[in-house]
Amino acid sequence: MPNLIHSHSRWGPTDQIGAGNLLTAEKRLAALASVRRGQVWDLSHDIFMGAPFMAPNQTPFLMSIFGSWRDTIKRRRRMGATNDAGTNLERIEMTAHVGTHIDALGHFSNGEMLYNGNPAAEVVTDWGLDRLGIEHAPPMITRAVLFDVAGGSHLGPGQTVSPDDLKRAADHGGFAVEPGDIALIRTGWGRYFGVDNARYLEGEPGLDVPAAKWLIDQGIVAIGADNMAVEVLPNPDKTLLMPVHQFALAECGVYLIENLALEELAAARIHAACFILLATKIRGATGAPVRPVVIV
């Protein structure tokens, strides 16, 4: 993304939560008050060996049983136990960006600068982020609005979602964006997650910077999508790679939520509802797996 001038946060030089500042008590109460039926839509995919990942930056999810019932019973017998209590315990190796997850504000830089003027050289260590880690992301209890830009079908790789596409989807859904909302973008591409990983990773429909800016200008806290990176891949401008990540995270402090499962929500025609997401507080991590839900 050429010639962007890094903007200092509107919330002050020490801010680490960005657009999370828009998640006010009033916004939370309004979202919770909208719940009437108690129905829940789970917007997450399973995390499993075989889930898609973007090499080389991302590595595959690996899980093994580190301690099984066989071994633990033997050890406890040697300690004098007679009730054969067996334990099963796994060991997991993964990036924080496998499956349905949220990006921390320190995940992307614009050159040498992270969000709010933080120099990457001072923040990024071999053992995690000293600032802007996912532990700073606030609990997200607010209204989500679903932009079903694909209708009943799906868009194709490299197909850009424009501001006009978002406006039409909002009109169709009968909502207007409000400050503190979270935007969910259904492109239909999520149907290939874990089903046809090669196709899922060959590219994707998604936002470009003008569409992200349109959402952010209206006070969006986070942008989520049913694809691997929220943004269009490949970008129509071949000189740009991941400009939406730069703009949203590093310039604006707006979170990105990736690999969402939005098919059932769209089929139920739920376009605006209470949304809850809590990121695991992994200190210094650049993201975290999440299990977001919509409640109506």
mmCIF file of C-alpha atoms in Angstrom:
data_model
loop_
_atom_site.group_PDB
_atom_site.id
_atom_site.type_symbol
_atom_site.label_atom_id
_atom_site.label_comp_id
_atom_site.label_asym_id
_atom_site.label_seq_id
_atom_site.Cartn_x
_atom_site.Cartn_y
_atom_site.Cartn_z
ATOM 1 C CA MET A 1 0.000 0.000 0.000
ATOM 2 C CA PRO A 2 1.997 2.978 -1.237
ATOM 3 C CA ASN A 3 2.770 6.196 0.619
ATOM 4 C CA LEU A 4 0.582 5.684 3.662
ATOM 5 C CA ILE A 5 1.491 8.017 6.496
ATOM 6 C CA HIS A 6 1.179 6.248 9.813
ATOM 7 C CA SER A 7 -1.515 7.842 11.944
ATOM 8 C CA HIS A 8 -1.197 8.068 15.685
ATOM 9 C CA SER A 9 -4.141 6.692 17.589
ATOM 10 C CA ARG A 10 -7.130 8.918 18.221
ATOM 11 C CA TRP A 11 -7.191 7.340 21.681
ATOM 12 C CA GLY A 12 -3.798 8.592 22.810
ATOM 13 C CA PRO A 13 -0.141 7.566 22.533
ATOM 14 C CA THR A 14 -0.363 4.689 25.031
ATOM 15 C CA ASP A 15 -3.462 3.044 23.560
ATOM 16 C CA GLN A 16 -3.214 -0.686 22.772
ATOM 17 C CA ILE A 17 -6.824 -1.648 22.014
ATOM 18 C CA GLY A 18 -7.623 0.542 19.023
ATOM 19 C CA ALA A 19 -11.228 0.417 17.883
ATOM 20 C CA GLY A 20 -11.976 -1.680 20.955
ATOM 21 C CA ASN A 21 -12.487 1.680 22.631
ATOM 22 C CA LEU A 22 -15.833 1.852 20.807
ATOM 23 C CA LEU A 23 -17.143 -1.137 22.766
ATOM 24 C CA THR A 24 -18.941 0.919 25.370
ATOM 25 C CA ALA A 25 -21.196 -0.257 28.181
ATOM 26 C CA GLU A 26 -24.137 1.230 26.290
ATOM 27 C CA LYS A 27 -23.223 -0.755 23.183
ATOM 28 C CA ARG A 28 -22.978 -3.984 25.179
ATOM 29 C CA LEU A 29 -26.291 -3.417 26.918
ATOM 30 C CA ALA A 30 -28.056 -2.648 23.654
ATOM 31 C CA ALA A 31 -26.707 -5.832 22.057
ATOM 32 C CA LEU A 32 -27.711 -7.984 25.006
ATOM 33 C CA ALA A 33 -31.153 -6.346 25.165
ATOM 34 C CA SER A 34 -31.770 -7.358 21.538
ATOM 35 C CA VAL A 35 -31.741 -11.068 22.454
ATOM 36 C CA ARG A 36 -35.301 -12.456 22.442
ATOM 37 C CA ARG A 37 -35.318 -16.154 21.509
ATOM 38 C CA GLY A 38 -32.072 -17.429 23.028
ATOM 39 C CA GLN A 39 -31.006 -19.081 19.763
ATOM 40 C CA VAL A 40 -27.267 -19.335 19.121
ATOM 41 C CA TRP A 41 -25.318 -19.508 15.860
ATOM 42 C CA ASP A 42 -21.734 -20.753 16.207
ATOM 43 C CA LEU A 43 -19.568 -18.905 13.665
ATOM 44 C CA SER A 44 -16.419 -20.986 14.091
ATOM 45 C CA HIS A 45 -14.873 -23.927 12.277
ATOM 46 C CA ASP A 46 -13.246 -26.861 14.037
ATOM 47 C CA ILE A 47 -9.477 -26.634 14.470
ATOM 48 C CA PHE A 48 -7.995 -29.936 13.347
ATOM 49 C CA MET A 49 -5.072 -31.598 11.614
ATOM 50 C CA GLY A 50 -5.815 -30.979 7.956
ATOM 51 C CA ALA A 51 -7.214 -27.473 8.414
ATOM 52 C CA PRO A 52 -5.985 -25.083 5.710
ATOM 53 C CA PHE A 53 -2.942 -22.920 6.384
ATOM 54 C CA MET A 54 -0.991 -20.384 4.344
ATOM 55 C CA ALA A 55 2.596 -21.531 3.870
ATOM 56 C CA PRO A 56 5.310 -20.468 4.463
ATOM 57 C CA ASN A 57 4.268 -17.983 7.170
ATOM 58 C CA GLN A 58 1.818 -20.433 8.691
ATOM 59 C CA THR A 59 2.536 -24.008 9.711
ATOM 60 C CA PRO A 60 0.118 -26.937 10.008
ATOM 61 C CA PHE A 61 -1.834 -27.672 13.159
ATOM 62 C CA LEU A 62 -0.406 -30.700 14.958
ATOM 63 C CA MET A 63 -1.836 -32.504 17.964
ATOM 64 C CA SER A 64 -0.723 -35.667 19.718
ATOM 65 C CA ILE A 65 -1.640 -37.380 22.972
ATOM 66 C CA PHE A 66 1.315 -36.431 25.145
ATOM 67 C CA GLY A 67 0.181 -38.464 28.150
ATOM 68 C CA SER A 68 -2.342 -41.294 27.780
ATOM 69 C CA TRP A 69 -4.384 -43.420 30.183
ATOM 70 C CA ARG A 70 -1.971 -46.318 29.724
ATOM 71 C CA ASP A 71 1.066 -44.420 30.926
ATOM 72 C CA THR A 72 -0.668 -42.494 33.681
ATOM 73 C CA ILE A 73 -2.252 -45.603 35.195
ATOM 74 C CA LYS A 74 1.137 -47.315 35.269
ATOM 75 C CA ARG A 75 2.767 -44.322 36.953
ATOM 76 C CA ARG A 76 -0.005 -43.973 39.517
ATOM 77 C CA ARG A 77 0.123 -47.667 40.345
ATOM 78 C CA ARG A 78 3.807 -47.247 41.121
ATOM 79 C CA MET A 79 2.822 -44.394 43.452
ATOM 80 C CA GLY A 80 0.476 -46.738 45.323
ATOM 81 C CA ALA A 81 -2.869 -45.792 43.754
ATOM 82 C CA THR A 82 -5.335 -48.644 43.292
ATOM 83 C CA ASN A 83 -8.210 -46.982 41.441
ATOM 84 C CA ASP A 84 -6.567 -46.901 37.982
ATOM 85 C CA ALA A 85 -7.382 -43.274 37.248
ATOM 86 C CA GLY A 86 -6.178 -42.708 33.685
ATOM 87 C CA THR A 87 -5.471 -39.281 32.233
ATOM 88 C CA ASN A 88 -5.394 -38.228 28.580
ATOM 89 C CA LEU A 89 -3.497 -35.038 27.823
ATOM 90 C CA GLU A 90 -2.555 -33.571 24.457
ATOM 91 C CA ARG A 91 0.308 -31.470 23.176
ATOM 92 C CA ILE A 92 -0.541 -28.952 20.450
ATOM 93 C CA GLU A 93 1.718 -27.133 17.993
ATOM 94 C CA MET A 94 0.137 -24.372 15.934
ATOM 95 C CA THR A 95 0.277 -20.774 14.873
ATOM 96 C CA ALA A 96 -2.380 -18.544 16.403
ATOM 97 C CA HIS A 97 -3.790 -18.043 12.902
ATOM 98 C CA VAL A 98 -5.204 -21.512 12.233
ATOM 99 C CA GLY A 99 -8.955 -22.013 11.998
ATOM 100 C CA THR A 100 -11.338 -19.288 13.114
ATOM 101 C CA HIS A 101 -9.178 -16.658 14.780
ATOM 102 C CA ILE A 102 -8.705 -12.954 15.468
ATOM 103 C CA ASP A 103 -5.641 -10.891 14.562
ATOM 104 C CA ALA A 104 -3.957 -8.811 17.249
ATOM 105 C CA LEU A 105 -3.129 -5.210 16.382
ATOM 106 C CA GLY A 106 0.571 -6.125 16.434
ATOM 107 C CA HIS A 107 0.123 -8.749 13.717
ATOM 108 C CA PHE A 108 0.927 -6.420 10.793
ATOM 109 C CA SER A 109 3.190 -3.457 10.221
ATOM 110 C CA ASN A 110 3.343 -0.615 7.761
ATOM 111 C CA GLY A 111 7.035 -0.804 7.039
ATOM 112 C CA GLU A 112 8.796 -0.523 10.386
ATOM 113 C CA MET A 113 5.770 0.827 12.239
ATOM 114 C CA LEU A 114 3.028 -0.989 14.096
ATOM 115 C CA TYR A 115 -0.280 0.462 15.289
ATOM 116 C CA ASN A 116 -0.127 3.776 17.146
ATOM 117 C CA GLY A 117 3.425 4.608 16.161
ATOM 118 C CA ASN A 118 5.014 1.604 17.869
ATOM 119 C CA PRO A 119 8.352 0.725 16.237
ATOM 120 C CA ALA A 120 8.353 -2.945 15.276
ATOM 121 C CA ALA A 121 12.039 -3.207 16.174
ATOM 122 C CA GLU A 122 11.184 -2.370 19.786
ATOM 123 C CA VAL A 123 7.968 -4.399 20.076
ATOM 124 C CA VAL A 124 8.551 -7.656 18.191
ATOM 125 C CA THR A 125 10.807 -10.087 20.064
ATOM 126 C CA ASP A 126 11.761 -13.716 19.531
ATOM 127 C CA TRP A 127 9.323 -14.585 22.321
ATOM 128 C CA GLY A 128 6.298 -12.561 21.292
ATOM 129 C CA LEU A 129 5.082 -8.964 21.229
ATOM 130 C CA ASP A 130 6.036 -6.645 24.079
ATOM 131 C CA ARG A 131 3.054 -4.465 23.164
ATOM 132 C CA LEU A 132 -0.107 -4.872 21.059
ATOM 133 C CA GLY A 133 -0.440 -8.604 21.815
ATOM 134 C CA ILE A 134 -3.788 -10.349 21.709
ATOM 135 C CA GLU A 135 -4.113 -10.181 25.496
ATOM 136 C CA HIS A 136 -5.082 -6.524 25.046
ATOM 137 C CA ALA A 137 -8.055 -7.267 22.772
ATOM 138 C CA PRO A 138 -11.155 -6.527 24.870
ATOM 139 C CA PRO A 139 -14.096 -8.911 25.190
ATOM 140 C CA MET A 140 -16.348 -8.154 22.231
ATOM 141 C CA ILE A 141 -20.032 -8.041 23.160
ATOM 142 C CA THR A 142 -21.770 -5.860 20.645
ATOM 143 C CA ARG A 143 -23.962 -5.892 17.547
ATOM 144 C CA ALA A 144 -22.775 -7.741 14.457
ATOM 145 C CA VAL A 145 -24.094 -6.878 11.019
ATOM 146 C CA LEU A 146 -23.949 -9.445 8.220
ATOM 147 C CA PHE A 147 -23.094 -8.238 4.725
ATOM 148 C CA ASP A 148 -24.153 -11.125 2.486
ATOM 149 C CA VAL A 149 -22.396 -9.869 -0.627
ATOM 150 C CA ALA A 150 -22.693 -13.244 -2.379
ATOM 151 C CA GLY A 151 -26.429 -13.758 -2.045
ATOM 152 C CA GLY A 152 -27.200 -17.460 -2.327
ATOM 153 C CA SER A 153 -23.977 -18.264 -4.189
ATOM 154 C CA HIS A 154 -20.303 -17.418 -3.736
ATOM 155 C CA LEU A 155 -17.830 -15.001 -5.235
ATOM 156 C CA GLY A 156 -14.623 -16.151 -6.913
ATOM 157 C CA PRO A 157 -10.903 -15.732 -6.161
ATOM 158 C CA GLY A 158 -9.671 -12.238 -6.917
ATOM 159 C CA GLN A 159 -13.201 -10.811 -6.911
ATOM 160 C CA THR A 160 -13.195 -7.528 -5.008
ATOM 161 C CA VAL A 161 -15.954 -6.515 -2.611
ATOM 162 C CA SER A 162 -16.445 -2.780 -3.100
ATOM 163 C CA PRO A 163 -18.103 -0.118 -0.939
ATOM 164 C CA ASP A 164 -21.089 -0.263 -3.297
ATOM 165 C CA ASP A 165 -21.359 -4.026 -2.753
ATOM 166 C CA LEU A 166 -21.415 -3.430 1.001
ATOM 167 C CA LYS A 167 -24.037 -0.710 0.701
ATOM 168 C CA ARG A 168 -26.279 -2.969 -1.385
ATOM 169 C CA ALA A 169 -25.878 -5.814 1.117
ATOM 170 C CA ALA A 170 -26.742 -3.467 3.994
ATOM 171 C CA ASP A 171 -29.836 -2.252 2.142
ATOM 172 C CA HIS A 172 -30.862 -5.839 1.478
ATOM 173 C CA GLY A 173 -30.310 -6.746 5.126
ATOM 174 C CA GLY A 174 -32.254 -3.730 6.317
ATOM 175 C CA PHE A 175 -29.573 -2.264 8.581
ATOM 176 C CA ALA A 176 -27.264 0.718 8.775
ATOM 177 C CA VAL A 177 -23.791 0.484 10.277
ATOM 178 C CA GLU A 178 -23.377 2.073 13.703
ATOM 179 C CA PRO A 179 -20.229 2.885 15.710
ATOM 180 C CA GLY A 180 -19.146 -0.109 17.753
ATOM 181 C CA ASP A 181 -20.580 -2.685 15.334
ATOM 182 C CA ILE A 182 -18.658 -5.670 14.016
ATOM 183 C CA ALA A 183 -18.922 -6.332 10.275
ATOM 184 C CA LEU A 184 -19.309 -9.907 9.040
ATOM 185 C CA ILE A 185 -18.674 -10.362 5.319
ATOM 186 C CA ARG A 186 -20.143 -13.452 3.672
ATOM 187 C CA THR A 187 -18.497 -14.152 0.312
ATOM 188 C CA GLY A 188 -19.549 -17.809 0.238
ATOM 189 C CA TRP A 189 -15.899 -18.882 0.069
ATOM 190 C CA GLY A 190 -16.047 -20.524 3.498
ATOM 191 C CA ARG A 191 -17.808 -23.537 1.989
ATOM 192 C CA TYR A 192 -14.374 -24.835 0.937
ATOM 193 C CA PHE A 193 -12.729 -24.635 4.394
ATOM 194 C CA GLY A 194 -11.496 -28.122 5.306
ATOM 195 C CA VAL A 195 -13.430 -29.555 2.355
ATOM 196 C CA ASP A 196 -11.237 -28.480 -0.566
ATOM 197 C CA ASN A 197 -8.226 -26.784 0.997
ATOM 198 C CA ALA A 198 -6.353 -26.417 -2.289
ATOM 199 C CA ARG A 199 -9.244 -24.421 -3.714
ATOM 200 C CA TYR A 200 -9.740 -22.476 -0.481
ATOM 201 C CA LEU A 201 -6.095 -21.356 -0.603
ATOM 202 C CA GLU A 202 -5.759 -20.646 -4.328
ATOM 203 C CA GLY A 203 -7.106 -17.124 -3.772
ATOM 204 C CA GLU A 204 -10.260 -15.621 -2.378
ATOM 205 C CA PRO A 205 -12.913 -12.969 -2.824
ATOM 206 C CA GLY A 206 -12.741 -10.212 -0.260
ATOM 207 C CA LEU A 207 -12.385 -6.559 0.616
ATOM 208 C CA ASP A 208 -9.957 -4.085 -0.830
ATOM 209 C CA VAL A 209 -8.892 -0.938 0.995
ATOM 210 C CA PRO A 210 -11.785 1.298 -0.189
ATOM 211 C CA ALA A 211 -14.347 -1.147 1.227
ATOM 212 C CA ALA A 212 -12.419 -1.530 4.477
ATOM 213 C CA LYS A 213 -12.168 2.259 4.733
ATOM 214 C CA TRP A 214 -15.913 2.626 4.178
ATOM 215 C CA LEU A 215 -16.579 0.313 7.118
ATOM 216 C CA ILE A 216 -13.916 1.832 9.358
ATOM 217 C CA ASP A 217 -15.076 5.386 8.676
ATOM 218 C CA GLN A 218 -18.440 4.398 10.194
ATOM 219 C CA GLY A 219 -16.912 3.133 13.429
ATOM 220 C CA ILE A 220 -16.531 -0.606 12.875
ATOM 221 C CA VAL A 221 -14.569 -2.356 15.665
ATOM 222 C CA ALA A 222 -13.655 -5.486 13.709
ATOM 223 C CA ILE A 223 -14.124 -6.946 10.247
ATOM 224 C CA GLY A 224 -14.687 -10.678 9.920
ATOM 225 C CA ALA A 225 -15.082 -12.805 6.822
ATOM 226 C CA ASP A 226 -15.599 -16.382 5.683
ATOM 227 C CA ASN A 227 -12.190 -16.568 4.044
ATOM 228 C CA MET A 228 -8.543 -16.875 5.023
ATOM 229 C CA ALA A 229 -7.558 -13.213 5.085
ATOM 230 C CA VAL A 230 -10.680 -10.975 4.915
ATOM 231 C CA GLU A 231 -9.178 -9.201 1.894
ATOM 232 C CA VAL A 232 -9.222 -10.063 -1.791
ATOM 233 C CA LEU A 233 -6.438 -12.404 -2.959
ATOM 234 C CA PRO A 234 -4.733 -11.832 -5.245
ATOM 235 C CA ASN A 235 -5.125 -8.079 -5.076
ATOM 236 C CA PRO A 236 -6.060 -6.603 -8.470
ATOM 237 C CA ASP A 237 -3.075 -4.273 -8.065
ATOM 238 C CA LYS A 238 -0.183 -6.695 -8.410
ATOM 239 C CA THR A 239 2.154 -4.293 -6.599
ATOM 240 C CA LEU A 240 0.173 -4.698 -3.352
ATOM 241 C CA LEU A 241 0.145 -7.598 -0.927
ATOM 242 C CA MET A 242 -2.187 -7.631 2.094
ATOM 243 C CA PRO A 243 -2.971 -3.883 2.069
ATOM 244 C CA VAL A 244 -6.202 -4.337 4.057
ATOM 245 C CA HIS A 245 -4.217 -5.896 6.905
ATOM 246 C CA GLN A 246 -1.875 -2.920 6.876
ATOM 247 C CA PHE A 247 -4.690 -0.413 6.766
ATOM 248 C CA ALA A 248 -7.033 -2.007 9.307
ATOM 249 C CA LEU A 249 -4.521 -3.255 11.873
ATOM 250 C CA ALA A 250 -1.513 -0.963 11.621
ATOM 251 C CA GLU A 251 -3.177 2.268 10.550
ATOM 252 C CA CYS A 252 -6.614 2.146 12.155
ATOM 253 C CA GLY A 253 -6.456 -0.312 15.050
ATOM 254 C CA VAL A 254 -9.388 -2.330 13.685
ATOM 255 C CA TYR A 255 -9.338 -6.076 14.331
ATOM 256 C CA LEU A 256 -9.668 -8.771 11.656
ATOM 257 C CA ILE A 257 -11.492 -12.070 12.240
ATOM 258 C CA GLU A 258 -10.760 -14.809 9.723
ATOM 259 C CA ASN A 259 -12.155 -18.185 8.651
ATOM 260 C CA LEU A 260 -15.657 -17.524 9.933
ATOM 261 C CA ALA A 261 -18.505 -19.977 9.307
ATOM 262 C CA LEU A 262 -21.340 -17.781 8.065
ATOM 263 C CA GLU A 263 -23.467 -20.084 5.918
ATOM 264 C CA GLU A 264 -26.047 -20.995 8.570
ATOM 265 C CA LEU A 265 -26.389 -17.410 9.761
ATOM 266 C CA ALA A 266 -26.979 -16.208 6.206
ATOM 267 C CA ALA A 267 -29.453 -19.014 5.526
ATOM 268 C CA ALA A 268 -31.406 -17.933 8.627
ATOM 269 C CA ARG A 269 -31.397 -14.344 7.283
ATOM 270 C CA ILE A 270 -29.960 -12.966 10.487
ATOM 271 C CA HIS A 271 -28.481 -9.637 9.424
ATOM 272 C CA ALA A 272 -28.093 -7.795 12.750
ATOM 273 C CA ALA A 273 -27.825 -9.442 16.157
ATOM 274 C CA CYS A 274 -25.898 -9.738 19.407
ATOM 275 C CA PHE A 275 -22.344 -10.953 18.836
ATOM 276 C CA ILE A 276 -19.943 -12.308 21.461
ATOM 277 C CA LEU A 277 -16.244 -13.041 20.976
ATOM 278 C CA LEU A 278 -13.561 -13.452 23.620
ATOM 279 C CA ALA A 279 -9.949 -13.950 22.568
ATOM 280 C CA THR A 280 -7.781 -16.212 24.704
ATOM 281 C CA LYS A 281 -5.272 -13.990 26.526
ATOM 282 C CA ILE A 282 -2.051 -15.497 25.176
ATOM 283 C CA ARG A 283 0.431 -12.861 26.267
ATOM 284 C CA GLY A 284 2.431 -11.449 23.370
ATOM 285 C CA ALA A 285 0.629 -13.491 20.694
ATOM 286 C CA THR A 286 -0.180 -11.991 17.302
ATOM 287 C CA GLY A 287 -3.620 -13.591 17.302
ATOM 288 C CA ALA A 288 -5.765 -16.242 18.972
ATOM 289 C CA PRO A 289 -8.260 -18.942 18.030
ATOM 290 C CA VAL A 290 -11.795 -17.837 18.857
ATOM 291 C CA ARG A 291 -15.329 -19.224 18.948
ATOM 292 C CA PRO A 292 -17.603 -16.277 18.123
ATOM 293 C CA VAL A 293 -21.353 -16.671 18.461
ATOM 294 C CA VAL A 294 -24.428 -14.720 17.424
ATOM 295 C CA ILE A 295 -27.445 -14.811 19.749
ATOM 296 C CA VAL A 296 -30.981 -13.766 18.796
#
